[in-house]
Tab-separated table of C-alpha atoms and ligand atoms in Angstrom:
chain	number	residue	atom	x	y	z
A	1	UNK	CA	22.737	148.650	116.993
A	2	UNK	CA	21.023	148.395	120.266
A	3	UNK	CA	19.692	151.587	121.712
A	4	UNK	CA	17.750	152.258	125.008
A	5	UNK	CA	13.960	152.605	124.403
A	6	UNK	CA	14.062	156.080	125.931
A	7	UNK	CA	16.986	157.362	123.820
A	8	UNK	CA	16.291	160.140	121.239
A	9	UNK	CA	16.034	159.087	117.481
A	10	UNK	CA	19.481	159.563	116.122
A	11	UNK	CA	20.336	162.148	113.541
A	12	UNK	CA	22.898	161.649	110.767
A	13	UNK	CA	23.814	165.284	109.552
A	14	UNK	CA	25.831	166.167	106.583
A	15	UNK	CA	27.635	169.689	106.616
A	16	UNK	CA	28.668	170.474	103.021
A	17	UNK	CA	30.452	173.596	104.087
A	18	UNK	CA	31.299	175.837	101.116
A	19	UNK	CA	31.135	173.031	98.709
A	20	UNK	CA	28.568	172.314	96.088
A	21	UNK	CA	26.995	173.970	92.921
A	22	UNK	CA	23.571	173.181	91.675
A	23	UNK	CA	24.569	170.009	89.844
A	24	UNK	CA	25.521	168.475	93.281
A	25	UNK	CA	21.915	167.691	93.576
A	26	UNK	CA	22.667	164.540	91.779
A	27	UNK	CA	24.348	163.417	95.011
A	28	UNK	CA	21.188	163.996	96.914
A	29	UNK	CA	18.945	162.265	94.280
A	30	UNK	CA	21.378	159.299	94.651
A	31	UNK	CA	21.089	159.348	98.358
A	32	UNK	CA	17.343	159.587	98.293
A	33	UNK	CA	17.352	156.406	95.922
A	34	UNK	CA	19.505	154.491	98.461
A	35	UNK	CA	17.596	155.335	101.642
A	36	UNK	CA	14.066	154.709	100.281
A	37	UNK	CA	14.772	150.947	99.718
A	38	UNK	CA	16.268	150.505	103.192
A	39	UNK	CA	15.075	153.259	105.602
A	40	UNK	CA	17.721	153.864	108.305
A	41	UNK	CA	16.489	154.177	111.894
A	42	UNK	CA	17.655	157.736	112.146
A	43	UNK	CA	16.839	161.193	110.905
A	44	UNK	CA	18.828	162.305	107.903
A	45	UNK	CA	19.770	165.943	107.240
A	46	UNK	CA	21.966	167.704	104.739
A	47	UNK	CA	23.121	171.256	105.277
A	48	UNK	CA	24.307	172.461	101.762
A	49	UNK	CA	25.233	176.026	101.028
A	50	UNK	CA	22.516	178.398	101.551
A	51	UNK	CA	22.045	178.862	97.906
A	52	UNK	CA	21.003	175.328	97.458
A	53	UNK	CA	18.465	174.943	100.312
A	54	UNK	CA	15.412	176.049	98.365
A	55	UNK	CA	16.098	173.833	95.193
A	56	UNK	CA	17.026	170.795	97.288
A	57	UNK	CA	14.142	171.063	99.693
A	58	UNK	CA	11.730	171.656	96.820
A	59	UNK	CA	12.909	168.535	94.871
A	60	UNK	CA	13.586	166.191	97.846
A	61	UNK	CA	12.225	167.599	101.086
A	62	UNK	CA	9.294	165.157	101.092
A	63	UNK	CA	11.472	162.225	100.528
A	64	UNK	CA	12.996	161.334	103.604
A	65	UNK	CA	15.942	163.806	103.902
A	66	UNK	CA	15.716	167.169	105.723
A	67	UNK	CA	17.652	170.280	104.829
A	68	UNK	CA	19.366	172.893	106.725
A	69	UNK	CA	21.571	176.019	106.949
A	70	UNK	CA	25.102	175.984	108.206
A	71	UNK	CA	24.914	179.465	109.977
A	72	UNK	CA	22.284	182.306	110.534
A	73	UNK	CA	22.249	185.858	111.781
A	74	UNK	CA	20.561	186.354	115.268
A	75	UNK	CA	18.378	189.055	113.997
A	76	UNK	CA	15.224	188.296	111.993
A	77	UNK	CA	15.931	190.897	109.261
A	78	UNK	CA	17.825	194.280	108.729
A	79	UNK	CA	20.926	195.846	107.625
A	80	UNK	CA	23.300	192.951	107.925
A	81	UNK	CA	24.747	192.689	104.420
A	82	UNK	CA	25.576	189.137	103.414
A	83	UNK	CA	23.973	187.396	106.289
A	84	UNK	CA	20.931	185.342	106.369
A	85	UNK	CA	18.281	184.847	109.178
A	86	UNK	CA	16.892	181.797	110.575
A	87	UNK	CA	13.483	182.829	109.286
A	88	UNK	CA	15.135	182.794	105.714
A	89	UNK	CA	16.246	179.399	106.064
A	90	UNK	CA	12.876	178.155	107.195
A	91	UNK	CA	11.212	180.039	104.253
A	92	UNK	CA	13.775	178.250	101.820
A	93	UNK	CA	12.345	174.833	103.224
A	94	UNK	CA	15.075	174.315	105.938
A	95	UNK	CA	14.293	172.689	109.299
A	96	UNK	CA	17.636	172.989	110.996
A	97	UNK	CA	20.587	175.285	111.234
A	98	UNK	CA	24.098	174.626	112.382
A	99	UNK	CA	25.287	177.318	114.839
A	100	UNK	CA	28.748	177.862	116.522
A	101	UNK	CA	30.723	175.560	114.274
A	102	UNK	CA	34.379	175.941	115.052
A	103	UNK	CA	35.090	177.368	111.583
A	104	UNK	CA	32.793	180.241	112.673
A	105	UNK	CA	34.071	180.552	116.049
A	106	UNK	CA	37.676	180.684	114.628
A	107	UNK	CA	37.319	182.616	111.525
A	108	UNK	CA	34.495	185.015	112.527
A	109	UNK	CA	35.302	185.249	116.374
A	110	UNK	CA	31.941	184.000	117.361
A	111	UNK	CA	31.812	183.295	121.177
A	112	UNK	CA	29.340	181.474	123.107
A	113	UNK	CA	26.937	184.447	123.662
A	114	UNK	CA	26.768	184.964	119.960
A	115	UNK	CA	26.054	181.340	119.587
A	116	UNK	CA	23.409	181.311	122.097
A	117	UNK	CA	21.759	184.281	120.362
A	118	UNK	CA	21.900	182.478	117.067
A	119	UNK	CA	20.296	179.309	118.531
A	120	UNK	CA	17.565	181.360	120.071
A	121	UNK	CA	16.943	182.917	116.571
A	122	UNK	CA	16.443	179.249	115.317
A	123	UNK	CA	13.955	178.709	118.043
A	124	UNK	CA	12.110	181.926	117.196
A	125	UNK	CA	11.818	180.888	113.540
A	126	UNK	CA	10.684	177.434	114.485
A	127	UNK	CA	13.682	175.406	113.307
A	128	UNK	CA	16.119	173.128	115.178
A	129	UNK	CA	19.550	174.521	116.205
A	130	UNK	CA	22.593	172.250	116.026
A	131	UNK	CA	24.886	173.898	118.567
A	132	UNK	CA	28.605	172.912	118.043
A	133	UNK	CA	31.005	172.784	120.687
A	134	UNK	CA	34.665	171.191	120.963
A	135	UNK	CA	38.097	171.789	122.435
A	136	UNK	CA	41.427	172.697	120.499
A	137	UNK	CA	44.356	170.317	120.661
A	138	UNK	CA	46.124	172.658	123.035
A	139	UNK	CA	43.027	172.562	125.416
A	140	UNK	CA	42.998	168.906	125.193
A	141	UNK	CA	46.744	168.394	125.703
A	142	UNK	CA	46.330	170.673	128.812
A	143	UNK	CA	43.783	168.455	130.403
A	144	UNK	CA	41.075	171.053	129.965
A	145	UNK	CA	38.834	169.541	127.285
A	146	UNK	CA	35.952	168.610	129.597
A	147	UNK	CA	35.844	171.984	131.329
A	148	UNK	CA	36.042	173.775	128.006
A	149	UNK	CA	33.177	171.840	126.364
A	150	UNK	CA	31.008	171.862	129.557
A	151	UNK	CA	31.449	175.662	129.623
A	152	UNK	CA	30.482	175.936	126.036
A	153	UNK	CA	27.481	173.762	126.597
A	154	UNK	CA	26.388	175.931	129.479
A	155	UNK	CA	26.759	179.321	127.614
A	156	UNK	CA	25.927	178.356	124.021
A	157	UNK	CA	22.428	176.981	124.764
A	158	UNK	CA	19.718	179.565	125.407
A	159	UNK	CA	17.255	179.010	128.272
A	160	UNK	CA	14.416	177.905	126.227
A	161	UNK	CA	16.402	175.006	124.649
A	162	UNK	CA	14.663	171.567	124.710
A	163	UNK	CA	15.545	168.153	123.277
A	164	UNK	CA	13.044	168.916	120.425
A	165	UNK	CA	14.468	172.213	119.282
A	166	UNK	CA	18.165	171.783	120.085
A	167	UNK	CA	20.915	169.193	119.149
A	168	UNK	CA	24.406	169.518	120.608
A	169	UNK	CA	27.317	168.440	118.189
A	170	UNK	CA	30.504	167.561	120.106
A	171	UNK	CA	33.436	168.322	117.375
A	172	UNK	CA	36.885	168.326	118.774
A	173	UNK	CA	38.581	171.058	116.602
A	174	UNK	CA	41.586	169.204	115.982
A	175	UNK	CA	39.528	166.246	114.574
A	176	UNK	CA	37.681	168.353	111.963
A	177	UNK	CA	38.852	167.496	108.411
A	178	UNK	CA	42.202	166.009	109.693
A	179	UNK	CA	41.450	162.176	109.529
A	180	UNK	CA	42.248	162.085	113.254
A	181	UNK	CA	39.715	161.060	115.948
A	182	UNK	CA	39.677	160.820	119.634
A	183	UNK	CA	39.687	157.306	121.160
A	184	UNK	CA	36.402	155.694	121.658
A	185	UNK	CA	36.828	156.098	125.426
A	186	UNK	CA	37.330	159.836	125.095
A	187	UNK	CA	34.395	160.231	122.953
A	188	UNK	CA	32.284	158.358	125.426
A	189	UNK	CA	33.485	160.285	128.382
A	190	UNK	CA	32.874	163.559	126.711
A	191	UNK	CA	29.428	162.675	125.649
A	192	UNK	CA	28.753	161.550	129.115
A	193	UNK	CA	29.993	164.975	130.532
A	194	UNK	CA	27.766	166.806	127.925
A	195	UNK	CA	24.652	164.742	129.000
A	196	UNK	CA	25.169	165.451	132.643
A	197	UNK	CA	25.541	169.075	131.905
A	198	UNK	CA	22.274	169.035	130.040
A	199	UNK	CA	20.326	166.920	132.686
A	200	UNK	CA	21.663	169.270	135.399
A	201	UNK	CA	20.396	172.410	133.661
A	202	UNK	CA	17.214	171.159	131.992
A	203	UNK	CA	16.246	168.158	134.320
A	204	UNK	CA	16.771	164.496	133.942
A	205	UNK	CA	13.856	163.907	131.625
A	206	UNK	CA	14.328	166.771	129.164
A	207	UNK	CA	18.167	166.644	129.337
A	208	UNK	CA	18.034	162.915	128.303
A	209	UNK	CA	16.119	163.944	125.115
A	210	UNK	CA	18.749	166.086	123.418
A	211	UNK	CA	20.597	164.486	120.805
A	212	UNK	CA	24.339	164.613	121.184
A	213	UNK	CA	26.170	164.191	117.900
A	214	UNK	CA	29.743	163.264	117.493
A	215	UNK	CA	31.531	165.255	114.555
A	216	UNK	CA	35.056	165.335	113.277
A	217	UNK	CA	36.514	162.808	110.695
A	218	UNK	CA	33.547	160.435	110.721
A	219	UNK	CA	33.886	158.103	107.816
A	220	UNK	CA	32.389	154.773	106.790
A	221	UNK	CA	35.389	153.058	108.311
A	222	UNK	CA	34.803	154.315	111.782
A	223	UNK	CA	30.970	155.324	111.878
A	224	UNK	CA	29.880	151.966	113.139
A	225	UNK	CA	32.035	152.033	116.359
A	226	UNK	CA	31.694	155.677	117.088
A	227	UNK	CA	27.827	155.654	116.609
A	228	UNK	CA	27.522	152.596	118.735
A	229	UNK	CA	29.100	154.410	121.855
A	230	UNK	CA	26.845	155.481	124.641
A	231	UNK	CA	25.187	158.887	124.467
A	232	UNK	CA	26.250	159.277	120.956
A	233	UNK	CA	23.054	160.117	119.065
A	234	UNK	CA	24.331	160.571	115.557
A	235	UNK	CA	26.932	162.234	113.601
A	236	UNK	CA	27.827	165.609	112.062
A	237	UNK	CA	29.769	164.595	109.020
A	238	UNK	CA	31.694	167.031	106.727
A	239	UNK	CA	33.896	165.565	104.066
A	240	UNK	CA	32.284	162.252	103.836
A	241	UNK	CA	28.771	163.753	103.447
A	242	UNK	CA	29.567	165.072	100.069
A	243	UNK	CA	29.309	161.786	98.142
A	244	UNK	CA	26.030	159.723	98.429
A	245	UNK	CA	27.825	156.676	98.564
A	246	UNK	CA	29.997	157.513	101.600
A	247	UNK	CA	27.136	159.201	103.437
A	248	UNK	CA	25.000	156.160	102.830
A	249	UNK	CA	27.865	153.942	104.087
A	250	UNK	CA	27.740	155.904	107.314
A	251	UNK	CA	23.858	155.529	107.462
A	252	UNK	CA	24.687	151.672	107.533
A	253	UNK	CA	25.557	152.045	111.121
A	254	UNK	CA	21.738	152.365	111.856
A	255	UNK	CA	20.808	149.571	109.529
A	256	UNK	CA	20.187	146.031	111.070
B	301	PGA	P1	34.894	166.554	108.852
B	301	PGA	O1	34.075	167.634	109.289
B	301	PGA	O2	33.711	165.347	108.801
B	301	PGA	O3	35.290	166.795	107.419
B	301	PGA	O4	35.941	166.212	109.846
B	301	PGA	C1	33.040	167.691	110.304
B	301	PGA	C2	32.451	169.063	110.543
B	301	PGA	O5	33.260	170.098	110.463
B	301	PGA	O6	31.337	169.308	110.761
């Protein structure tokens, strides 16, 4: 795949959601075995359930795969039963945290302001925030997708965001876990709109350094064409990241 020399290094991120018990480490072991013989030209990240960050990072964190959380509270610590902080993810060996995933926005009522606080918490802890944005089907059908997503980008990224500490993931809500994806043209148009939002706010140089991932039904069969689109700097993969065989086939998009 040809990418411009100034483009940021791509990121292939797996979001395991609420899937995986300790023995699922066998899939990570298998992935580590596959990537070390043919290192892809991208960073590789797995976000398992929080319970598995420590054992996975301990076993495989030095072997070419990073680990991260799927959500965090915005506070460092305190009376927030059931929550974990960005500092705790870092303490467990995580380098990234996903914030504002549509499942959090939908099931827990998280809005842009909350998401921005969570991303700022990641920055405070010294880990990278993956900020998710994306329109619903109703919003797309009403012709509002670009406006909605641009607004989410504006309000979900804290002021101190940089290309080094923040990744944006465009995940159309209607494409997540459904097997449906937008057309290549729609993905490229949206990524260009996100890029222009980032450069308008953070400057041409810095705005160009944010990785913009596509997520929503990425699988081995469509990865190569989606990941080859302009301004697509990697993927956020749900279902197809659970098996090393499938995730590795997605990484093929970055092999020569
Ligand atoms: P999917 O999920 O790949 O299973 O569609 C993507 C996501 O929710 O991050």
